[in-house]
Amino acid sequence: MIKMKKIFFILAAFIQASFCFAKTAVFQSENYHLSVTYNETLVPGDAVFVRMSVTLPKNHKKNKNDNEKRGALQLYQDKKVIEKANFYSIGKKKANQTYTDMLCGIPISPWLTNGNYSLKVIFSFGDDDAGEFNLPVTFKSRQFIEEVIELDASNTAIKTDVSPERMAQIEKLNNILFTTMPDDVYTLKKFTCPTTSTRYTAYYGDRRTYAYSNGKSSTSLHYGNDYGIPEGSEVRACADGKVVMAENRISTGWSIVIEHLPGLYSLYYHLSSMDVKEGDTVKQGDLIGKSGSTGLATGPHLHWEMRLNGSAVRPEFFMEDFAFEME
């Protein structure tokens, strides 16, 4: 069991980074220096990413446990943990005794409201006891659209389908989206939009009421962006990654899911055709399929979605320098 030391790091500096998206904090322990960069504003539907790098003193005596680096990120509301995830390594050992950078991201619920929030980082290196420290955060509200979607009999049947086949498809997808593979680091670059179209027909976070053809209704959240593009329009990978799903589903039609980082996936729904298969690796901008209206759709469009640790995140968040490459 790891022993915990509270106030393990002394805050040496807290400064505005070279771009407005990030803040940088520097902490010092007896045995190493730790630099942390993160986006400190909590916005419903976005995410918080923290990047850490460790520098050892020149007189550090190397031992077999030096490669053992463990970290966790926790988001608190008052005294309750509402989100958490583990850090993963994102690069090789660097010169000047600087060790592998580590990255961690957690989603911010689109239902989050103003309150008392804090971020806690727990970290251990080599034989040292684990330490913990807090990072200050601020909350910024976001307004979401409310809309009513009228469904015909065909789409009503899809939306209300509780068949074993559809339930199995939902379970399979969830098992993928809640899987985190610590070594699967395919990219740290800003993501790009999978289509050249700027015509949105729906946005992430829309509060939807589905009006069924039988007079009943249900409410849900829209988990991605919809682009109104003609049938057969090109759909391209938003970032480097590995295709972990490429199949036809009852709800989403021909669907592709790409893994980009541990726990981070992009999803492309309602396609008319696919140009990739499960297991393929893709580069940013590669053609992966053509748009369509398969599955539950009221017309031709592309649904683009991002999932982090199983939760949907606003896709535009990842079109910023979320991993703090600062290129």
CSV table of C-alpha atoms in Angstrom, one decimal, residues 229-235 254 256 269-275 287-292 302:
chain,number,residue,atom,x,y,z
A,229,ILE,CA,-23.6,17.4,-45.6
A,230,PRO,CA,-24.8,15.6,-48.8
A,231,GLU,CA,-24.9,11.8,-49.0
A,232,GLY,CA,-21.4,10.5,-50.0
A,233,SER,CA,-19.4,13.4,-48.6
A,234,GLU,CA,-15.9,12.6,-47.5
A,235,VAL,CA,-15.3,11.9,-43.8
A,254,TRP,CA,-22.5,2.4,-40.3
A,256,ILE,CA,-16.5,4.0,-36.9
A,269,TYR,CA,-22.0,7.8,-37.2
A,270,HIS,CA,-24.7,7.4,-40.0
A,271,LEU,CA,-22.1,6.7,-42.7
A,272,SER,CA,-23.1,5.4,-46.2
A,273,SER,CA,-19.8,3.5,-46.6
A,274,MET,CA,-16.6,2.8,-44.8
A,275,ASP,CA,-13.0,2.8,-46.1
A,287,LEU,CA,-10.3,9.1,-45.6
A,288,ILE,CA,-12.3,6.7,-43.4
A,289,GLY,CA,-15.7,6.8,-45.0
A,290,LYS,CA,-18.6,8.6,-46.7
A,291,SER,CA,-21.5,10.4,-45.0
A,292,GLY,CA,-25.0,9.1,-45.2
A,302,LEU,CA,-22.3,13.3,-40.2
